[in-house]
Short mmCIF file of C-alpha atoms and ligand atoms in Angstrom, two decimals:
data_model
loop_
_atom_site.label_atom_id
_atom_site.label_comp_id
_atom_site.label_asym_id
_atom_site.label_seq_id
_atom_site.Cartn_x
_atom_site.Cartn_y
_atom_site.Cartn_z
CA MET U 519 67.35 95.29 131.39
CA SER U 520 69.18 92.98 128.63
CA GLN U 521 72.39 92.13 129.86
CA ALA U 522 74.20 93.27 126.88
CA THR U 523 73.59 96.48 128.10
CA GLY U 524 74.43 96.82 131.31
CA VAL U 525 76.70 93.37 133.37
CA SER U 526 80.40 94.64 131.96
CA ALA U 527 80.82 97.34 133.20
CA LYS U 528 81.66 95.31 136.39
CA PHE U 529 84.41 93.29 134.75
CA ASP U 530 87.97 94.64 134.79
CA LEU U 531 88.38 94.46 131.46
CA SER U 532 91.64 96.42 131.54
CA ALA U 533 93.09 93.72 134.18
CA TYR U 534 91.45 90.51 131.77
CA LEU U 535 93.31 92.13 128.68
CA LYS U 536 96.76 93.16 130.80
CA GLU U 537 96.96 89.21 131.90
CA ARG U 538 96.11 87.77 128.83
CA GLN U 539 98.18 89.82 126.96
CA GLN U 540 101.85 89.05 129.11
CA TRP U 541 100.59 84.97 128.51
CA ILE U 542 100.04 85.01 125.17
CA GLU U 543 103.18 86.81 124.41
CA GLU U 544 105.26 84.50 126.17
CA ALA U 545 103.72 81.65 124.47
CA LEU U 546 104.61 83.46 121.59
CA SER U 547 107.96 84.41 122.31
CA ALA U 548 108.42 80.81 123.37
CA ALA U 549 107.08 78.90 120.49
CA ILE U 550 110.02 81.23 117.77
CA PRO U 551 113.30 80.93 119.65
CA VAL U 552 115.79 82.32 117.09
CA ARG U 553 118.78 79.54 115.55
CA TYR U 554 120.44 79.22 112.38
CA PRO U 555 119.15 81.15 110.07
CA GLU U 556 118.82 83.72 112.33
CA ARG U 557 117.99 86.51 110.28
CA ILE U 558 114.79 85.19 109.75
CA TYR U 559 113.64 84.22 113.33
CA GLU U 560 114.41 87.22 114.25
CA ALA U 561 112.25 89.45 111.74
CA MET U 562 109.90 87.63 112.37
CA ARG U 563 110.10 87.90 116.26
CA TYR U 564 110.58 91.76 115.49
CA SER U 565 106.62 91.82 113.90
CA LEU U 566 104.98 89.28 116.41
CA LEU U 567 107.03 90.42 119.06
CA GLY U 568 105.52 93.86 118.34
CA SER U 569 103.15 95.95 120.65
CA GLY U 570 100.11 94.97 119.34
CA LYS U 571 96.92 94.31 121.09
CA ARG U 572 96.65 90.39 120.81
CA LEU U 573 93.04 90.98 120.35
CA ARG U 574 92.36 87.78 118.40
CA PRO U 575 93.91 85.28 120.84
CA ILE U 576 92.37 86.62 123.63
CA LEU U 577 89.26 86.66 121.36
CA CYS U 578 89.84 82.91 121.31
CA LEU U 579 90.53 81.85 124.31
CA ALA U 580 87.57 83.63 125.53
CA SER U 581 85.04 81.91 123.44
CA CYS U 582 87.26 78.93 124.69
CA GLU U 583 86.16 79.26 128.09
CA LEU U 584 82.45 80.09 127.61
CA ALA U 585 82.42 77.07 125.70
CA GLY U 586 83.35 75.34 128.93
CA GLY U 587 87.00 74.84 127.52
CA THR U 588 90.48 75.46 129.36
CA VAL U 589 92.68 78.34 128.36
CA GLU U 590 95.69 75.58 127.81
CA MET U 591 93.29 73.85 125.32
CA ALA U 592 93.24 77.04 123.33
CA MET U 593 95.86 78.06 123.70
CA PRO U 594 98.22 76.76 120.58
CA THR U 595 95.25 77.94 117.77
CA ALA U 596 95.74 81.69 120.11
CA CYS U 597 99.29 81.63 119.32
CA ALA U 598 98.49 80.29 115.65
CA LEU U 599 96.19 83.79 115.11
CA GLU U 600 98.27 86.00 116.09
CA MET U 601 101.14 84.65 113.89
CA VAL U 602 98.81 84.62 110.99
CA HIS U 603 97.57 87.93 112.00
CA THR U 604 100.92 89.58 111.88
CA MET U 605 101.90 87.71 108.78
CA SER U 606 98.75 89.92 106.51
CA LEU U 607 100.46 93.33 108.76
CA ILE U 608 104.25 92.32 107.11
CA HIS U 609 102.31 91.19 104.07
CA ASP U 610 100.08 94.70 103.73
CA ASP U 611 102.38 97.30 104.53
CA LEU U 612 104.82 95.94 101.96
CA PRO U 613 105.91 98.33 99.17
CA ALA U 614 103.51 96.62 96.96
CA MET U 615 101.16 96.91 98.53
CA ASP U 616 99.68 99.60 101.17
CA ASN U 617 103.55 100.42 101.14
CA ASP U 618 103.79 101.92 104.87
CA ASP U 619 106.86 103.10 106.73
CA TYR U 620 105.24 102.41 110.61
CA ARG U 621 103.49 99.08 112.33
CA ARG U 622 102.61 98.85 115.67
CA GLY U 623 104.80 102.04 117.48
CA ARG U 624 108.21 101.05 114.94
CA LEU U 625 109.30 101.21 111.19
CA THR U 626 107.69 98.17 109.23
CA ASN U 627 109.25 94.72 108.98
CA HIS U 628 110.35 95.39 105.26
CA LYS U 629 112.18 98.46 106.09
CA ILE U 630 114.33 97.05 108.95
CA TYR U 631 114.85 93.95 107.55
CA GLY U 632 114.16 94.34 103.60
CA GLU U 633 111.03 93.21 101.19
CA ALA U 634 112.98 89.74 100.29
CA ILE U 635 113.06 88.77 104.17
CA ALA U 636 109.90 90.52 104.90
CA ILE U 637 107.67 88.29 102.53
CA LEU U 638 109.68 85.12 103.87
CA SER U 639 108.80 86.47 107.25
CA GLY U 640 105.59 86.40 106.74
CA ASP U 641 105.46 83.23 104.89
CA GLY U 642 107.49 81.54 107.97
CA LEU U 643 104.97 82.58 110.07
CA LEU U 644 101.58 81.06 108.36
CA ALA U 645 103.10 77.85 107.62
CA TYR U 646 104.06 77.82 111.21
CA ALA U 647 100.98 78.84 112.76
CA PHE U 648 99.49 75.47 110.97
CA GLU U 649 102.10 73.30 112.46
CA TRP U 650 101.90 75.08 115.98
CA LEU U 651 98.20 74.83 116.82
CA VAL U 652 98.16 71.13 114.56
CA ARG U 653 100.98 69.57 116.87
CA GLN U 654 100.85 71.61 120.20
CA THR U 655 96.95 71.61 121.30
CA ARG U 656 96.31 68.69 123.93
CA GLY U 657 93.50 67.48 125.20
CA VAL U 658 90.30 68.05 122.19
CA PRO U 659 89.40 65.46 119.64
CA ALA U 660 90.88 65.15 116.29
CA GLU U 661 87.83 66.37 115.16
CA ALA U 662 88.20 69.41 116.32
CA VAL U 663 91.23 70.53 115.62
CA LEU U 664 91.06 69.47 111.59
CA GLU U 665 88.19 71.89 111.92
CA VAL U 666 89.56 74.16 112.86
CA VAL U 667 92.98 74.18 110.51
CA ALA U 668 90.03 73.81 107.72
CA ARG U 669 88.44 76.98 108.98
CA LEU U 670 91.79 78.82 109.64
CA GLY U 671 92.80 77.95 105.61
CA HIS U 672 89.47 79.00 104.57
CA ALA U 673 89.27 82.36 106.87
CA VAL U 674 92.81 83.01 104.76
CA ALA U 675 92.56 81.85 101.42
CA ALA U 676 91.05 83.87 98.43
CA THR U 677 87.86 82.66 100.08
CA GLY U 678 89.18 85.02 103.06
CA LEU U 679 91.92 87.26 103.95
CA VAL U 680 93.37 87.26 100.10
CA GLY U 681 89.97 87.95 98.18
CA GLY U 682 89.28 91.00 100.78
CA GLN U 683 92.79 92.25 99.96
CA VAL U 684 92.63 91.62 96.30
CA VAL U 685 89.55 93.47 96.23
CA ASP U 686 90.80 96.53 98.30
CA LEU U 687 93.81 96.64 95.83
CA GLU U 688 91.48 97.31 92.42
CA SER U 689 89.51 99.70 94.49
CA GLU U 690 92.40 101.94 95.11
CA GLY U 691 91.90 104.96 93.04
CA LYS U 692 87.88 104.78 93.07
CA THR U 693 85.57 107.02 94.26
CA ASP U 694 82.50 105.17 93.19
CA VAL U 695 83.29 102.45 95.10
CA SER U 696 79.80 101.24 96.74
CA LEU U 697 78.54 99.81 100.16
CA GLU U 698 78.03 96.09 98.69
CA THR U 699 82.27 96.21 97.47
CA LEU U 700 83.14 97.99 100.90
CA HIS U 701 81.43 95.33 102.73
CA PHE U 702 82.93 92.74 100.84
CA ILE U 703 86.61 93.84 101.32
CA HIS U 704 85.50 93.89 105.27
CA THR U 705 83.98 91.21 106.60
CA HIS U 706 86.88 89.18 104.44
CA LYS U 707 89.99 91.53 105.00
CA THR U 708 89.25 91.67 108.45
CA GLY U 709 85.99 90.02 109.43
CA ALA U 710 87.18 86.12 108.34
CA LEU U 711 90.04 86.48 110.55
CA LEU U 712 88.03 88.04 113.83
CA GLU U 713 85.13 85.40 112.82
CA ILE U 714 87.49 82.51 113.01
CA SER U 715 89.33 83.43 116.36
CA VAL U 716 85.83 83.50 117.92
CA VAL U 717 84.42 80.16 117.13
CA SER U 718 87.62 78.57 116.88
CA GLY U 719 88.29 78.45 120.79
CA ALA U 720 84.14 77.41 120.95
CA ILE U 721 84.85 74.54 118.38
CA LEU U 722 87.96 73.04 120.71
CA ALA U 723 85.62 73.33 123.24
CA GLY U 724 83.11 71.04 122.00
CA ALA U 725 80.35 73.35 122.06
CA GLY U 726 77.04 72.99 120.35
CA GLN U 727 75.47 74.12 117.25
CA ASP U 728 73.57 76.92 119.15
CA LEU U 729 76.82 78.75 120.40
CA ILE U 730 78.42 78.10 117.31
CA GLU U 731 75.79 79.68 115.71
CA ALA U 732 75.09 82.59 118.25
CA LEU U 733 79.49 84.04 118.29
CA THR U 734 79.45 83.51 114.32
CA ASP U 735 76.63 86.36 114.52
CA TYR U 736 78.28 87.94 116.95
CA ALA U 737 81.37 87.98 115.52
CA GLN U 738 80.80 89.24 112.13
CA LYS U 739 78.85 92.11 113.92
CA ILE U 740 82.02 92.89 116.24
CA GLY U 741 84.06 92.38 112.91
CA LEU U 742 82.26 94.70 110.54
CA ALA U 743 82.04 97.37 114.07
CA PHE U 744 85.64 97.08 114.49
CA GLN U 745 86.33 97.65 110.76
CA ILE U 746 84.07 100.88 111.09
CA VAL U 747 86.31 102.63 114.07
CA ASP U 748 89.59 101.29 112.48
CA ASP U 749 87.82 103.93 109.50
CA ILE U 750 86.77 106.25 112.13
CA LEU U 751 90.63 106.35 114.14
CA ASP U 752 92.30 106.74 110.37
CA ILE U 753 90.76 110.39 110.47
CA THR U 754 90.61 111.11 114.12
CA GLY U 755 93.72 109.59 115.95
CA THR U 756 97.25 110.29 115.58
CA THR U 757 100.08 108.09 114.74
CA GLU U 758 101.35 108.04 118.16
CA GLU U 759 98.20 106.55 119.40
CA LEU U 760 97.83 103.92 116.40
CA GLY U 761 101.58 103.27 115.90
CA LYS U 762 101.15 103.32 112.18
CA THR U 763 100.17 106.15 109.42
CA THR U 764 96.88 107.48 109.79
CA GLY U 765 95.07 110.21 107.77
CA LYS U 766 96.11 107.34 104.62
CA ASP U 767 92.79 106.89 103.34
CA GLN U 768 91.52 110.37 103.13
CA LYS U 769 95.10 111.28 101.03
CA ALA U 770 94.39 108.43 98.84
CA ARG U 771 90.71 109.52 98.69
CA LYS U 772 89.97 105.95 99.44
CA VAL U 773 85.39 104.69 100.25
CA THR U 774 86.29 104.04 104.08
CA TYR U 775 82.15 103.84 106.05
CA PRO U 776 83.22 107.45 107.26
CA SER U 777 83.77 108.81 103.87
CA LEU U 778 80.01 106.79 102.95
CA TRP U 779 77.76 107.53 106.15
CA GLY U 780 80.10 110.35 108.23
CA LEU U 781 81.40 109.87 111.45
CA GLU U 782 78.55 110.06 113.85
CA GLU U 783 76.01 107.61 111.45
CA SER U 784 79.69 106.11 111.33
CA ARG U 785 79.93 106.26 115.29
CA ARG U 786 76.17 105.12 115.63
CA GLN U 787 76.55 101.94 113.26
CA ALA U 788 79.46 100.49 115.18
CA GLU U 789 77.19 101.12 118.87
CA GLN U 790 74.48 99.62 117.27
CA LEU U 791 76.58 96.41 115.96
CA VAL U 792 78.02 95.96 119.02
CA TYR U 793 74.90 96.00 121.32
CA GLU U 794 73.36 93.66 118.69
CA ALA U 795 76.55 91.14 119.44
CA LYS U 796 76.78 91.70 123.32
CA ASN U 797 72.74 90.87 123.49
CA ARG U 798 73.43 87.37 120.94
CA LEU U 799 74.95 86.11 124.12
CA ASP U 800 72.45 87.13 126.52
CA PRO U 801 71.60 83.80 127.26
CA TRP U 802 74.91 82.47 128.15
CA GLY U 803 74.33 84.60 131.10
CA ASP U 804 77.62 85.61 133.51
CA LYS U 805 79.59 82.99 131.34
CA ALA U 806 79.46 85.71 128.07
CA ILE U 807 80.84 89.00 130.16
CA PRO U 808 84.64 88.44 128.97
CA LEU U 809 83.31 88.34 125.32
CA GLN U 810 80.62 91.49 125.42
CA ALA U 811 82.75 93.22 127.69
CA LEU U 812 85.38 92.77 124.16
CA ALA U 813 83.16 93.44 122.20
CA ASP U 814 83.00 97.09 124.13
CA PHE U 815 86.90 96.82 123.91
CA ILE U 816 86.43 97.51 120.56
CA VAL U 817 84.35 100.50 119.76
CA ALA U 818 85.82 102.31 122.91
CA ARG U 819 89.90 101.25 121.60
CA THR U 820 91.99 104.59 120.87
CA HIS U 821 94.47 102.25 118.70
C1 GRG Z 650 96.98 85.60 105.11
C2 GRG Z 650 97.70 84.53 102.47
C3 GRG Z 650 97.71 85.85 103.55
C4 GRG Z 650 97.60 86.79 103.26
C5 GRG Z 650 97.58 88.52 102.87
C6 GRG Z 650 98.24 91.21 102.88
C7 GRG Z 650 97.20 90.68 102.99
C8 GRG Z 650 97.00 89.44 102.20
C9 GRG Z 650 95.70 91.07 103.21
C10 GRG Z 650 95.81 92.41 104.21
C11 GRG Z 650 94.85 92.09 105.87
C12 GRG Z 650 94.78 93.04 106.96
C13 GRG Z 650 95.96 93.66 106.84
C14 GRG Z 650 93.46 93.33 107.18
C15 GRG Z 650 94.00 94.41 108.00
C16 GRG Z 650 93.13 93.96 109.69
C17 GRG Z 650 93.47 95.18 110.55
C18 GRG Z 650 92.51 96.01 110.57
C19 GRG Z 650 94.80 95.30 111.16
C20 GRG Z 650 94.72 96.34 112.11
O1 GRG Z 650 94.26 94.72 113.36
P1 GRG Z 650 94.77 95.55 115.26
O2 GRG Z 650 94.09 96.77 115.34
O3 GRG Z 650 96.37 95.22 114.83
O4 GRG Z 650 94.05 94.57 116.17
P2 GRG Z 650 97.10 95.11 116.31
O5 GRG Z 650 99.01 95.83 115.89
O6 GRG Z 650 96.98 95.89 117.61
O7 GRG Z 650 97.33 93.81 116.32
#
């Protein structure tokens, strides 16, 4: 029997997530103390320390450990990934983008601090993420840190998140968006950052090419599954559960995976992707269990 079908049941994912979420939150809070000019630091901390799942930093720490590295080696990169993710949420919520009032269970950054400070707090987090990972990473060869910096830049630039967001904005109001375009949007908007989150941990630990390739495949599959589940939750979840406005896709008649495939087939596709992602890591035995359990979490999550 493939390990992907059973072994992660023995693993206490909820304790694992709780412990790591706490480490990450402490590290993030220490990374950005409030100093002059206080308003911008308060705005950055408001969004950064909101109730996120910390999935990207947790994936980074887990892949570093799978590759034989330590949590300490990967923590600065893990924090940088959460800073970049948070900045993308702040900018995504702006009136010029998705125009949302709620995120992570509370009012969005611009609703509290105004648009100018929200834009600047996103900019501040993005730039600081790179400084933090370069200055704070210890016990890792400089070439590996440089490779992570280059790949993170690639994941957020027009080759990644920015490109995905542009095609998403251009697709607004269109009902004839193809599966290929939808795929482009999500592999860039959501997938690119999840991929670097997984791969960066392994690069920092000095992983070989076969592991990097397996983790890349794993990450691409869970990235797509994550987005399919996100689209499903927008239909089936409540605003209280998700901490953000739900039902927005249907209201805007947005083309999504459930709108193209239906809910049942979307769920089936997400489960199949997660199954394949877990199988890809089977050769690494017990060391792969946390990443396999995290893949399960992506389809089982309710927020
Ligand atoms: C990165 C330079 C730069 C600009 C940003 C706005 C933008 C360009 C891109 C949008 C990216 C975006 C918001 C994608 C959606 C990703 C997604 C599904 C977010 C929800 O992630 P969760 O569920 O959230 O992990 P939590 O709150 O748990 O962290």
